[in-house]
Short mmCIF file of C-alpha atoms and ligand atoms in Angstrom, two decimals:
data_model
loop_
_atom_site.label_atom_id
_atom_site.label_comp_id
_atom_site.label_asym_id
_atom_site.label_seq_id
_atom_site.Cartn_x
_atom_site.Cartn_y
_atom_site.Cartn_z
CA UNK X 1 -7.73 66.02 44.98
CA UNK X 2 -8.68 68.96 42.79
CA UNK X 3 -10.71 68.09 39.69
CA UNK X 4 -10.73 71.63 38.28
CA UNK X 5 -14.19 71.04 36.83
CA UNK X 6 -15.25 72.92 33.72
CA UNK X 7 -18.90 71.99 33.23
CA UNK X 8 -19.87 72.86 29.66
CA UNK X 9 -22.96 70.60 29.57
CA UNK X 10 -24.31 71.89 32.86
CA UNK X 11 -23.68 75.50 31.94
CA UNK X 12 -24.72 75.42 28.28
CA UNK X 13 -27.40 72.75 28.02
CA UNK X 14 -30.02 73.60 30.58
CA UNK X 15 -33.17 71.58 30.00
CA UNK X 16 -31.21 68.53 28.84
CA UNK X 17 -30.72 67.13 32.35
CA UNK X 18 -32.06 67.07 35.89
CA UNK X 19 -30.03 68.15 38.92
CA UNK X 20 -29.06 65.18 41.07
CA UNK X 21 -27.55 64.39 44.42
CA UNK X 22 -25.47 61.41 45.45
CA UNK X 23 -26.71 59.19 48.27
CA UNK X 24 -24.36 59.08 51.26
CA UNK X 25 -22.68 55.71 51.67
CA UNK X 26 -22.53 54.41 55.24
CA UNK X 27 -18.97 53.07 55.31
CA UNK X 28 -17.11 53.73 52.04
CA UNK X 29 -13.91 51.84 51.32
CA UNK X 30 -11.68 52.33 48.28
CA UNK X 31 -11.38 49.06 46.35
CA UNK X 32 -9.36 50.18 43.36
CA UNK X 33 -7.95 53.37 41.93
CA UNK X 34 -6.60 53.75 38.41
CA UNK X 35 -3.39 55.74 38.83
CA UNK X 36 -2.36 55.47 35.18
CA UNK X 37 -5.68 56.95 34.07
CA UNK X 38 -5.52 59.66 36.75
CA UNK X 39 -2.17 60.72 35.37
CA UNK X 40 -3.49 60.76 31.80
CA UNK X 41 -6.31 63.03 33.00
CA UNK X 42 -3.90 65.32 34.79
CA UNK X 43 -5.37 64.57 38.23
CA UNK X 44 -2.93 64.85 41.08
CA UNK X 45 -3.96 61.66 42.85
CA UNK X 46 -0.56 60.93 44.34
CA UNK X 47 -0.89 64.02 46.51
CA UNK X 48 -4.36 62.97 47.73
CA UNK X 49 -4.84 60.71 50.70
CA UNK X 50 -6.89 57.55 50.41
CA UNK X 51 -9.58 58.77 52.79
CA UNK X 52 -10.14 61.88 50.76
CA UNK X 53 -10.32 59.91 47.50
CA UNK X 54 -12.76 57.51 49.11
CA UNK X 55 -15.05 60.31 50.26
CA UNK X 56 -14.99 62.05 46.86
CA UNK X 57 -15.41 58.94 44.73
CA UNK X 58 -18.20 57.38 46.78
CA UNK X 59 -20.48 60.43 46.71
CA UNK X 60 -19.99 61.12 50.42
CA UNK X 61 -18.44 64.51 49.79
CA UNK X 62 -19.10 66.62 46.72
CA UNK X 63 -15.80 67.66 45.12
CA UNK X 64 -15.27 71.41 44.75
CA UNK X 65 -16.69 72.72 41.47
CA UNK X 66 -18.91 69.70 40.81
CA UNK X 67 -22.42 70.39 39.44
CA UNK X 68 -24.04 66.97 39.71
CA UNK X 69 -26.75 66.09 37.23
CA UNK X 70 -28.56 63.16 35.64
CA UNK X 71 -28.76 63.14 31.85
CA UNK X 72 -32.07 62.72 30.08
CA UNK X 73 -32.27 60.17 27.27
CA UNK X 74 -34.61 57.76 25.58
CA UNK X 75 -33.75 54.60 23.67
CA UNK X 76 -34.76 51.58 21.69
CA UNK X 77 -34.39 48.62 24.02
CA UNK X 78 -34.43 45.28 22.18
CA UNK X 79 -36.11 47.06 19.29
CA UNK X 80 -38.84 48.81 21.32
CA UNK X 81 -38.83 52.52 21.93
CA UNK X 82 -38.73 53.68 25.57
CA UNK X 83 -39.37 57.41 25.46
CA UNK X 84 -38.07 58.06 28.96
CA UNK X 85 -34.89 56.47 30.31
CA UNK X 86 -32.10 58.75 31.52
CA UNK X 87 -29.40 58.31 34.15
CA UNK X 88 -31.27 56.27 36.72
CA UNK X 89 -28.25 54.98 38.59
CA UNK X 90 -25.55 57.44 37.66
CA UNK X 91 -24.77 61.09 38.07
CA UNK X 92 -22.39 63.30 36.21
CA UNK X 93 -20.14 65.14 38.66
CA UNK X 94 -18.75 67.38 35.97
CA UNK X 95 -16.22 67.67 33.16
CA UNK X 96 -12.46 67.93 33.34
CA UNK X 97 -9.94 68.93 30.70
CA UNK X 98 -6.80 66.80 30.50
CA UNK X 99 -3.37 68.36 29.93
CA UNK X 100 -3.60 67.55 26.20
CA UNK X 101 -6.87 69.50 25.96
CA UNK X 102 -9.18 66.45 25.77
CA UNK X 103 -12.42 66.89 27.70
CA UNK X 104 -13.89 64.10 29.85
CA UNK X 105 -17.00 63.45 31.91
CA UNK X 106 -16.52 62.23 35.47
CA UNK X 107 -19.52 60.15 36.43
CA UNK X 108 -20.44 58.24 39.55
CA UNK X 109 -22.32 55.05 38.71
CA UNK X 110 -24.36 53.40 41.46
CA UNK X 111 -24.58 56.51 43.63
CA UNK X 112 -28.30 56.36 44.39
CA UNK X 113 -31.60 57.37 42.84
CA UNK X 114 -32.14 60.31 40.48
CA UNK X 115 -35.16 61.89 38.79
CA UNK X 116 -34.88 59.11 36.16
CA UNK X 117 -34.69 56.05 38.42
CA UNK X 118 -38.31 54.95 37.86
CA UNK X 119 -38.60 51.83 40.04
CA UNK X 120 -34.87 51.24 40.31
CA UNK X 121 -32.80 51.82 43.44
CA UNK X 122 -30.03 53.72 41.65
CA UNK X 123 -27.45 51.43 43.22
CA UNK X 124 -24.82 49.04 41.94
CA UNK X 125 -23.50 45.79 43.37
CA UNK X 126 -19.80 45.15 43.77
CA UNK X 127 -19.66 42.32 41.19
CA UNK X 128 -20.87 44.34 38.18
CA UNK X 129 -18.77 47.36 39.27
CA UNK X 130 -15.56 45.34 39.36
CA UNK X 131 -16.59 43.62 36.12
CA UNK X 132 -16.96 46.95 34.32
CA UNK X 133 -13.65 48.14 35.76
CA UNK X 134 -11.81 45.03 34.59
CA UNK X 135 -13.40 44.66 31.15
CA UNK X 136 -13.14 48.34 30.25
CA UNK X 137 -9.47 48.35 31.26
CA UNK X 138 -8.91 45.26 29.12
CA UNK X 139 -10.65 46.93 26.17
CA UNK X 140 -8.49 50.04 26.58
CA UNK X 141 -5.36 47.89 26.62
CA UNK X 142 -6.61 46.16 23.45
CA UNK X 143 -6.85 49.52 21.73
CA UNK X 144 -10.66 49.49 21.58
CA UNK X 145 -12.23 52.93 22.16
CA UNK X 146 -13.97 52.77 25.52
CA UNK X 147 -15.11 54.58 28.62
CA UNK X 148 -12.67 53.99 31.48
CA UNK X 149 -12.85 53.28 35.18
CA UNK X 150 -11.08 55.70 37.52
CA UNK X 151 -12.10 54.06 40.77
CA UNK X 152 -14.30 51.53 42.51
CA UNK X 153 -15.47 52.18 46.07
CA UNK X 154 -17.47 49.81 48.27
CA UNK X 155 -20.30 51.70 49.96
CA UNK X 156 -20.71 49.54 53.05
CA UNK X 157 -24.42 49.23 52.19
CA UNK X 158 -26.26 46.17 50.88
CA UNK X 159 -27.91 46.17 47.48
CA UNK X 160 -30.85 43.88 46.93
CA UNK X 161 -30.88 41.96 43.65
CA UNK X 162 -31.92 38.29 43.40
CA UNK X 163 -30.18 38.31 46.79
CA UNK X 164 -28.35 40.96 48.82
CA UNK X 165 -24.88 42.02 47.63
CA UNK X 166 -22.32 44.50 48.92
CA UNK X 167 -22.90 47.84 47.18
CA UNK X 168 -20.28 49.81 45.25
CA UNK X 169 -19.81 52.94 43.16
CA UNK X 170 -17.80 53.10 39.95
CA UNK X 171 -16.21 56.35 38.78
CA UNK X 172 -16.59 56.27 35.03
CA UNK X 173 -14.62 58.50 32.69
CA UNK X 174 -16.01 59.07 29.21
CA UNK X 175 -15.28 61.58 26.50
CA UNK X 176 -18.98 62.32 26.97
CA UNK X 177 -22.16 60.46 27.84
CA UNK X 178 -24.14 61.73 24.84
CA UNK X 179 -25.83 58.76 23.23
CA UNK X 180 -28.02 58.06 20.25
CA UNK X 181 -30.78 57.88 22.88
CA UNK X 182 -30.05 61.47 23.94
CA UNK X 183 -30.88 62.62 20.41
CA UNK X 184 -33.94 60.39 20.36
CA UNK X 185 -35.22 61.90 23.59
CA UNK X 186 -35.11 65.46 22.31
CA UNK X 187 -36.37 64.55 18.83
CA UNK X 188 -39.34 62.72 20.34
CA UNK X 189 -40.32 65.23 23.00
CA UNK X 190 -39.13 68.64 21.82
CA UNK X 191 -38.34 68.72 18.08
CA UNK X 192 -35.94 70.45 15.76
CA UNK X 193 -34.69 73.29 17.92
CA UNK X 194 -33.44 71.00 20.67
CA UNK X 195 -31.94 68.52 18.21
CA UNK X 196 -30.01 71.35 16.56
CA UNK X 197 -28.77 72.53 19.94
CA UNK X 198 -27.63 69.03 20.94
CA UNK X 199 -26.01 68.43 17.57
CA UNK X 200 -24.18 71.77 17.72
CA UNK X 201 -22.96 70.99 21.22
CA UNK X 202 -21.81 67.49 20.19
CA UNK X 203 -19.94 68.84 17.18
CA UNK X 204 -18.24 71.53 19.22
CA UNK X 205 -17.22 69.05 21.87
CA UNK X 206 -16.27 65.99 19.82
CA UNK X 207 -15.80 66.94 16.20
CA UNK X 208 -14.97 70.66 15.92
CA UNK X 209 -13.65 70.07 12.40
CA UNK X 210 -17.27 69.52 11.26
CA UNK X 211 -18.51 72.93 12.37
CA UNK X 212 -17.79 74.49 8.99
CA UNK X 213 -19.44 71.73 6.91
CA UNK X 214 -22.28 72.72 4.54
CA UNK X 215 -24.66 70.75 6.72
CA UNK X 216 -22.93 70.03 10.06
CA UNK X 217 -25.73 67.71 11.25
CA UNK X 218 -25.33 65.55 8.16
CA UNK X 219 -21.58 65.58 8.71
CA UNK X 220 -22.18 64.46 12.30
CA UNK X 221 -24.22 61.49 11.08
CA UNK X 222 -21.46 60.59 8.63
CA UNK X 223 -18.78 60.79 11.32
CA UNK X 224 -20.68 58.79 13.91
CA UNK X 225 -21.41 56.06 11.35
CA UNK X 226 -17.70 55.87 10.55
CA UNK X 227 -16.79 55.58 14.23
CA UNK X 228 -19.40 52.90 14.84
CA UNK X 229 -18.13 50.88 11.87
CA UNK X 230 -14.59 51.00 13.28
CA UNK X 231 -15.75 50.23 16.81
CA UNK X 232 -17.84 47.19 15.97
CA UNK X 233 -15.08 45.88 13.66
CA UNK X 234 -12.74 46.08 16.66
CA UNK X 235 -15.23 44.30 18.90
CA UNK X 236 -15.46 41.46 16.41
CA UNK X 237 -11.69 41.39 16.13
CA UNK X 238 -11.28 40.61 19.82
CA UNK X 239 -14.33 38.36 20.16
CA UNK X 240 -16.27 40.89 22.25
CA UNK X 241 -20.03 40.66 22.64
CA UNK X 242 -21.59 43.78 24.12
CA UNK X 243 -24.87 42.14 25.02
CA UNK X 244 -27.18 45.19 25.13
CA UNK X 245 -26.68 47.27 21.99
CA UNK X 246 -29.74 49.36 22.73
CA UNK X 247 -29.65 52.87 21.29
CA UNK X 248 -29.25 54.34 24.79
CA UNK X 249 -25.99 52.39 25.01
CA UNK X 250 -24.46 53.81 21.83
CA UNK X 251 -22.17 56.74 22.59
CA UNK X 252 -21.74 59.19 19.72
CA UNK X 253 -18.05 59.53 20.65
CA UNK X 254 -17.48 56.01 19.28
CA UNK X 255 -16.50 54.66 22.70
CA UNK X 256 -17.76 51.35 24.03
CA UNK X 257 -20.17 52.21 26.83
CA UNK X 258 -22.30 50.37 29.39
CA UNK X 259 -20.59 47.16 30.33
CA UNK X 260 -23.51 45.09 31.52
CA UNK X 261 -23.85 41.52 30.32
CA UNK X 262 -20.88 41.78 27.96
CA UNK X 263 -18.33 38.96 27.61
CA UNK X 264 -15.62 37.61 25.34
CA UNK X 265 -16.13 34.51 23.24
CA UNK X 266 -13.74 31.60 23.70
CA UNK X 267 -14.51 28.99 21.03
CA UNK X 268 -15.72 30.62 17.84
CA UNK X 269 -19.40 30.51 17.07
CA UNK X 270 -21.06 33.36 15.26
CA UNK X 271 -24.31 32.92 17.19
CA UNK X 272 -22.72 33.20 20.63
CA UNK X 273 -24.92 35.00 23.18
CA UNK X 274 -24.12 35.28 26.88
CA UNK X 275 -26.77 37.66 28.16
CA UNK X 276 -29.53 36.01 30.15
CA UNK X 277 -32.04 38.63 28.94
CA UNK X 278 -31.25 38.17 25.24
CA UNK X 279 -33.34 35.07 24.67
CA UNK X 280 -33.67 35.61 20.90
CA UNK X 281 -30.01 36.31 20.28
CA UNK X 282 -30.72 39.82 18.99
CA UNK X 283 -27.26 40.91 20.16
CA UNK X 284 -25.32 37.73 19.30
CA UNK X 285 -21.66 38.10 18.28
CA UNK X 286 -22.29 37.95 14.54
CA UNK X 287 -25.39 40.16 14.58
CA UNK X 288 -23.58 43.15 16.04
CA UNK X 289 -22.84 44.76 12.65
CA UNK X 290 -26.52 44.53 11.60
CA UNK X 291 -27.67 45.90 14.93
CA UNK X 292 -25.19 48.76 14.68
CA UNK X 293 -26.67 49.50 11.23
CA UNK X 294 -30.16 49.49 12.71
CA UNK X 295 -29.02 51.79 15.53
CA UNK X 296 -27.49 54.21 13.04
CA UNK X 297 -30.79 54.31 11.15
CA UNK X 298 -32.41 55.38 14.45
CA UNK X 299 -29.70 58.03 14.90
CA UNK X 300 -30.37 59.35 11.39
CA UNK X 301 -34.09 59.57 12.15
CA UNK X 302 -33.43 61.54 15.32
CA UNK X 303 -31.12 63.92 13.44
CA UNK X 304 -33.46 64.44 10.49
CA UNK X 305 -35.23 67.53 11.88
CA UNK X 306 -31.84 69.25 12.19
CA UNK X 307 -30.55 68.01 8.84
CA UNK X 308 -33.77 69.08 7.14
CA UNK X 309 -33.63 72.52 8.66
CA UNK X 310 -30.29 73.25 7.01
CA UNK X 311 -31.20 71.66 3.69
CA UNK X 312 -34.28 69.55 2.88
CA UNK X 313 -32.38 67.86 0.03
CA UNK X 314 -29.88 66.46 2.54
CA UNK X 315 -32.54 64.16 3.95
CA UNK X 316 -31.95 61.92 0.93
CA UNK X 317 -28.21 62.07 1.47
CA UNK X 318 -28.72 60.97 5.07
CA UNK X 319 -30.70 58.00 3.85
CA UNK X 320 -27.92 57.10 1.42
CA UNK X 321 -25.36 57.31 4.21
CA UNK X 322 -27.36 54.78 6.19
CA UNK X 323 -27.94 52.55 3.16
CA UNK X 324 -24.23 52.47 2.36
CA UNK X 325 -23.18 51.65 5.91
CA UNK X 326 -22.63 47.91 5.28
CA UNK X 327 -20.04 48.73 2.64
CA UNK X 328 -18.13 50.93 5.08
CA UNK X 329 -18.41 48.35 7.79
CA UNK X 330 -17.04 45.59 5.59
CA UNK X 331 -14.03 47.75 4.74
CA UNK X 332 -13.38 48.42 8.46
CA UNK X 333 -13.76 44.78 9.33
CA UNK X 334 -11.61 43.45 6.50
CA UNK X 335 -8.95 45.95 7.56
CA UNK X 336 -9.09 44.55 11.10
CA UNK X 337 -8.84 40.94 10.04
CA UNK X 338 -6.13 41.57 7.44
CA UNK X 339 -4.03 43.04 10.22
CA UNK X 340 -4.74 40.08 12.51
CA UNK X 341 -3.70 37.66 9.76
CA UNK X 342 -0.58 39.57 8.78
CA UNK X 343 -1.90 40.25 5.27
CA UNK X 344 0.28 43.24 4.58
CA UNK X 345 0.95 45.29 1.48
CA UNK X 346 -1.71 46.07 -1.10
CA UNK X 347 -5.07 44.45 -0.53
CA UNK X 348 -5.28 41.45 -2.85
CA UNK X 349 -8.42 40.56 -4.78
CA UNK X 350 -8.97 37.35 -2.88
CA UNK X 351 -8.21 38.64 0.64
CA UNK X 352 -11.95 38.97 1.28
CA UNK X 353 -12.58 35.39 0.22
CA UNK X 354 -9.65 34.11 2.31
CA UNK X 355 -11.13 35.86 5.32
CA UNK X 356 -14.69 34.67 4.73
CA UNK X 357 -13.45 31.07 4.42
CA UNK X 358 -11.47 31.45 7.62
CA UNK X 359 -14.60 32.27 9.59
CA UNK X 360 -16.40 29.25 8.15
CA UNK X 361 -13.50 27.09 9.29
CA UNK X 362 -13.33 28.62 12.77
CA UNK X 363 -17.04 27.99 13.13
CA UNK X 364 -16.84 24.42 11.85
CA UNK X 365 -14.06 23.49 14.28
CA UNK X 366 -15.08 25.75 17.22
CA UNK X 367 -11.54 27.04 17.46
CA UNK X 368 -10.57 29.18 20.45
CA UNK X 369 -10.76 32.58 18.77
CA UNK X 370 -8.09 34.42 20.76
CA UNK X 371 -5.48 31.64 20.68
CA UNK X 372 -5.92 30.96 16.98
CA UNK X 373 -4.15 34.10 15.76
CA UNK X 374 -1.27 33.58 18.21
CA UNK X 375 -1.02 29.99 16.95
CA UNK X 376 -0.67 31.27 13.37
CA UNK X 377 2.26 33.43 14.46
CA UNK X 378 3.83 30.39 16.14
CA UNK X 379 3.42 28.51 12.88
CA UNK X 380 5.37 31.25 11.12
CA UNK X 381 8.12 30.62 13.67
CA UNK X 382 8.15 26.96 12.66
CA UNK X 383 6.17 25.69 15.65
CA UNK X 384 2.81 24.08 14.86
CA UNK X 385 2.10 22.59 18.28
CA UNK X 386 -0.14 25.40 19.52
CA UNK X 387 -2.32 25.20 16.41
CA UNK X 388 -2.59 21.44 16.76
CA UNK X 389 -3.94 21.72 20.28
CA UNK X 390 -6.69 24.04 19.01
CA UNK X 391 -7.93 21.79 16.21
CA UNK X 392 -9.92 18.56 16.34
CA UNK X 393 -7.37 16.92 13.98
CA UNK X 394 -3.86 18.18 13.15
CA UNK X 395 -4.68 18.82 9.48
CA UNK X 396 -8.23 20.07 10.04
CA UNK X 397 -7.47 23.45 8.50
CA UNK X 398 -4.61 22.43 6.23
CA UNK X 399 -6.05 23.75 2.94
CA UNK X 400 -6.86 27.14 4.45
CA UNK X 401 -3.45 27.35 6.14
CA UNK X 402 -1.77 26.63 2.80
CA UNK X 403 -3.68 29.48 1.12
CA UNK X 404 -2.89 31.86 3.96
CA UNK X 405 0.78 30.92 3.86
CA UNK X 406 0.90 31.59 0.13
CA UNK X 407 -0.65 35.01 0.72
CA UNK X 408 1.79 35.80 3.55
CA UNK X 409 4.69 34.92 1.28
CA UNK X 410 3.52 37.64 -1.16
CA UNK X 411 3.93 40.33 1.51
CA UNK X 412 7.00 42.43 2.02
CA UNK X 413 8.25 40.73 5.21
CA UNK X 414 9.81 37.44 6.17
CA UNK X 415 7.85 34.96 8.34
CA UNK X 416 9.57 35.93 11.58
CA UNK X 417 8.89 39.61 11.09
CA UNK X 418 5.29 38.78 10.28
CA UNK X 419 5.01 36.81 13.50
CA UNK X 420 6.23 39.78 15.54
CA UNK X 421 3.76 42.13 13.83
CA UNK X 422 0.86 39.74 14.35
CA UNK X 423 1.63 39.33 18.06
CA UNK X 424 1.40 43.10 18.37
CA UNK X 425 -2.27 43.09 17.39
CA UNK X 426 -3.47 39.67 18.53
CA UNK X 427 -3.85 39.43 22.30
CA UNK X 428 -2.77 36.43 24.30
CA UNK X 429 -4.65 37.46 27.43
CA UNK X 430 -8.28 38.60 27.47
CA UNK X 431 -10.73 38.57 30.42
CA UNK X 432 -11.89 35.02 29.87
CA UNK X 433 -15.27 34.27 31.37
CA UNK X 434 -14.21 31.60 33.84
CA UNK X 435 -11.37 33.80 35.11
CA UNK X 436 -13.64 36.82 35.49
CA UNK X 437 -16.18 34.77 37.44
CA UNK X 438 -13.49 33.33 39.71
CA UNK X 439 -12.10 36.79 40.42
CA UNK X 440 -15.52 38.35 41.09
CA UNK X 441 -16.59 35.54 43.39
CA UNK X 442 -13.43 36.01 45.45
CA UNK X 443 -13.92 39.81 45.53
CA UNK X 444 -17.51 39.46 46.71
CA UNK X 445 -16.16 37.28 49.53
CA UNK X 446 -13.66 40.00 50.49
CA UNK X 447 -10.51 38.77 48.69
CA UNK X 448 -9.51 41.20 45.94
CA UNK X 449 -6.21 39.54 45.05
CA UNK X 450 -7.44 37.33 42.13
CA UNK X 451 -9.21 40.36 40.64
CA UNK X 452 -6.07 42.50 40.97
CA UNK X 453 -3.98 39.75 39.41
CA UNK X 454 -6.35 39.34 36.46
CA UNK X 455 -6.46 43.11 36.00
CA UNK X 456 -2.67 43.22 35.78
CA UNK X 457 -2.68 40.35 33.26
CA UNK X 458 -5.25 41.88 30.88
CA UNK X 459 -3.64 45.31 31.06
CA UNK X 460 -0.68 43.88 29.11
CA UNK X 461 -2.52 41.63 26.67
CA UNK X 462 0.11 41.05 24.00
CA UNK X 463 3.27 40.17 25.83
CA UNK X 464 3.65 36.48 26.80
CA UNK X 465 4.87 36.11 30.36
CA UNK X 466 6.04 32.86 31.96
CA UNK X 467 3.82 31.68 34.77
CA UNK X 468 0.64 33.13 33.20
CA UNK X 469 -0.16 30.12 31.00
CA UNK X 470 -3.50 29.46 32.67
CA UNK X 471 -4.69 32.97 31.78
CA UNK X 472 -4.29 32.17 28.09
CA UNK X 473 -6.39 29.00 28.20
CA UNK X 474 -10.08 28.79 27.30
CA UNK X 475 -12.56 27.48 29.85
CA UNK X 476 -13.39 23.79 30.02
CA UNK X 477 -15.22 22.43 26.95
CA UNK X 478 -17.80 20.70 29.12
CA UNK X 479 -18.48 23.72 31.36
CA UNK X 480 -22.12 24.81 31.64
CA UNK X 481 -23.08 27.52 29.11
CA UNK X 482 -21.88 30.89 30.40
CA UNK X 483 -24.61 33.35 31.38
CA UNK X 484 -24.22 37.05 32.10
CA UNK X 485 -26.63 39.41 33.81
CA UNK X 486 -27.49 43.07 33.46
CA UNK X 487 -27.31 45.57 36.23
CA UNK X 488 -24.20 47.41 37.27
P1 AMP B 1 -28.83 49.80 30.98
O1 AMP B 1 -29.45 48.45 30.78
O2 AMP B 1 -27.68 49.78 31.92
O3 AMP B 1 -28.45 50.45 29.71
O4 AMP B 1 -29.94 50.71 31.69
C1 AMP B 1 -31.16 51.02 31.08
C2 AMP B 1 -31.90 52.07 31.88
O5 AMP B 1 -32.28 51.55 33.16
C3 AMP B 1 -31.11 53.32 32.16
O6 AMP B 1 -31.99 54.41 32.09
C4 AMP B 1 -30.61 53.10 33.58
O7 AMP B 1 -30.33 54.31 34.22
C5 AMP B 1 -31.79 52.38 34.21
N1 AMP B 1 -31.39 51.54 35.36
C6 AMP B 1 -30.74 50.36 35.32
N2 AMP B 1 -30.51 49.89 36.56
C7 AMP B 1 -31.03 50.78 37.42
C8 AMP B 1 -31.13 50.87 38.85
N3 AMP B 1 -30.62 49.93 39.66
N4 AMP B 1 -31.74 51.94 39.38
C9 AMP B 1 -32.26 52.89 38.59
N5 AMP B 1 -32.21 52.88 37.25
C10 AMP B 1 -31.60 51.84 36.66
MG1 MG B 2 -27.40 52.09 29.57
#
């Protein structure tokens, strides 16, 4: 398969990375290949044989034109600054340009140690690799900006974690891997000149429309804040909890990146945390907007030397942009929820209050978050049975439902049309934790079929299909609290 690499970062950003080499896997075996994504990228995978794909996507053979490198970055991890992180278990093979002109990084994750591995082994275990593949595909199907998975290959080697696991390599596709932490690294160690260079490169690559702004670096801050507000609003809208919103895991493209201990919430609770390393709930479901705000303040700090260089007065404007972020976020989030609730037409004065009350009610009754919005659409169709099964008592939310119904009636559509519109944005199938665990346990034991089935289900999240009822159900109420672990 010919990638036709065009490596702008390698060629134009010397000093921002270290050359890297993939470790050779002993017996690579292709586990999954994303043909739909390959087509979107303009890769001719159908013409390639499986053995060739396996060699290229496991690091065994370097594809023609690749210039492998590990990116340097820093980052605030759980609020503490680590000046030196970088790609410790990933290497960038190069960049490709899709038929529509969009540029993407092709990265191997889990392909062995790099200059930035510190004490790590640079490897990945099969469970986290298949988890990232599945969850990122689900997010893409849900319309959430995200990095994607092109392939997963088992290496044939063992990876030692709390015990030994089969090793694997994920091929990750991202519109770039530039993170807030990348800016922090160069601001901390090198200063203004490097920050300007990185900002200029980012603008050229991601936001060429900003190049002519009075202060392009300020415009970059403004744009990235806007994208983060939209992204985190979308996460909340599907019940997604990232789990490690460290600044090295915040891509400036606005894509979700680094699927480690992430998971979806079943029954609504704003304090939900799944990650075993997040003991204080810093990255709990409902804290994600505040953390995003904090991360954007760190981004602004890293950009300040560049912003100041163009115009010292713009430093105050940057501060204002950060201060005003919560207002922008609330607008993004209300927009999300209005759509989920079918609140069409002009925004009404009390839409915000209706939405705030809803979340109090969902919390009070621990309602299954995903099913709830589908149940509302069923109610519009005259069928209240689904809603009843979600509530502790049939009329538990009656006053709120009455208010919502009144609001719906003010819109321009009839109830049935509303129901259709709502089902277009409210998923029925998400990667529920118990299903993901089941699928990964089977895959680790050598049976990929449950994982493949779940992948097919979550790739079409909106359309109800007979026979898939169990995929739409939350896990057992009395199940042990779900825990997720870091470490692709
Ligand atoms: P993450 O928690 O995935 O965002 O990773 C944080 C940092 O730890 C990054 O610099 C990673 O490259 C590095 N890292 C995580 N796991 C490993 C590993 N197994 N080997 C080397 N570096 C790692
Ligand atoms: Mg990371």
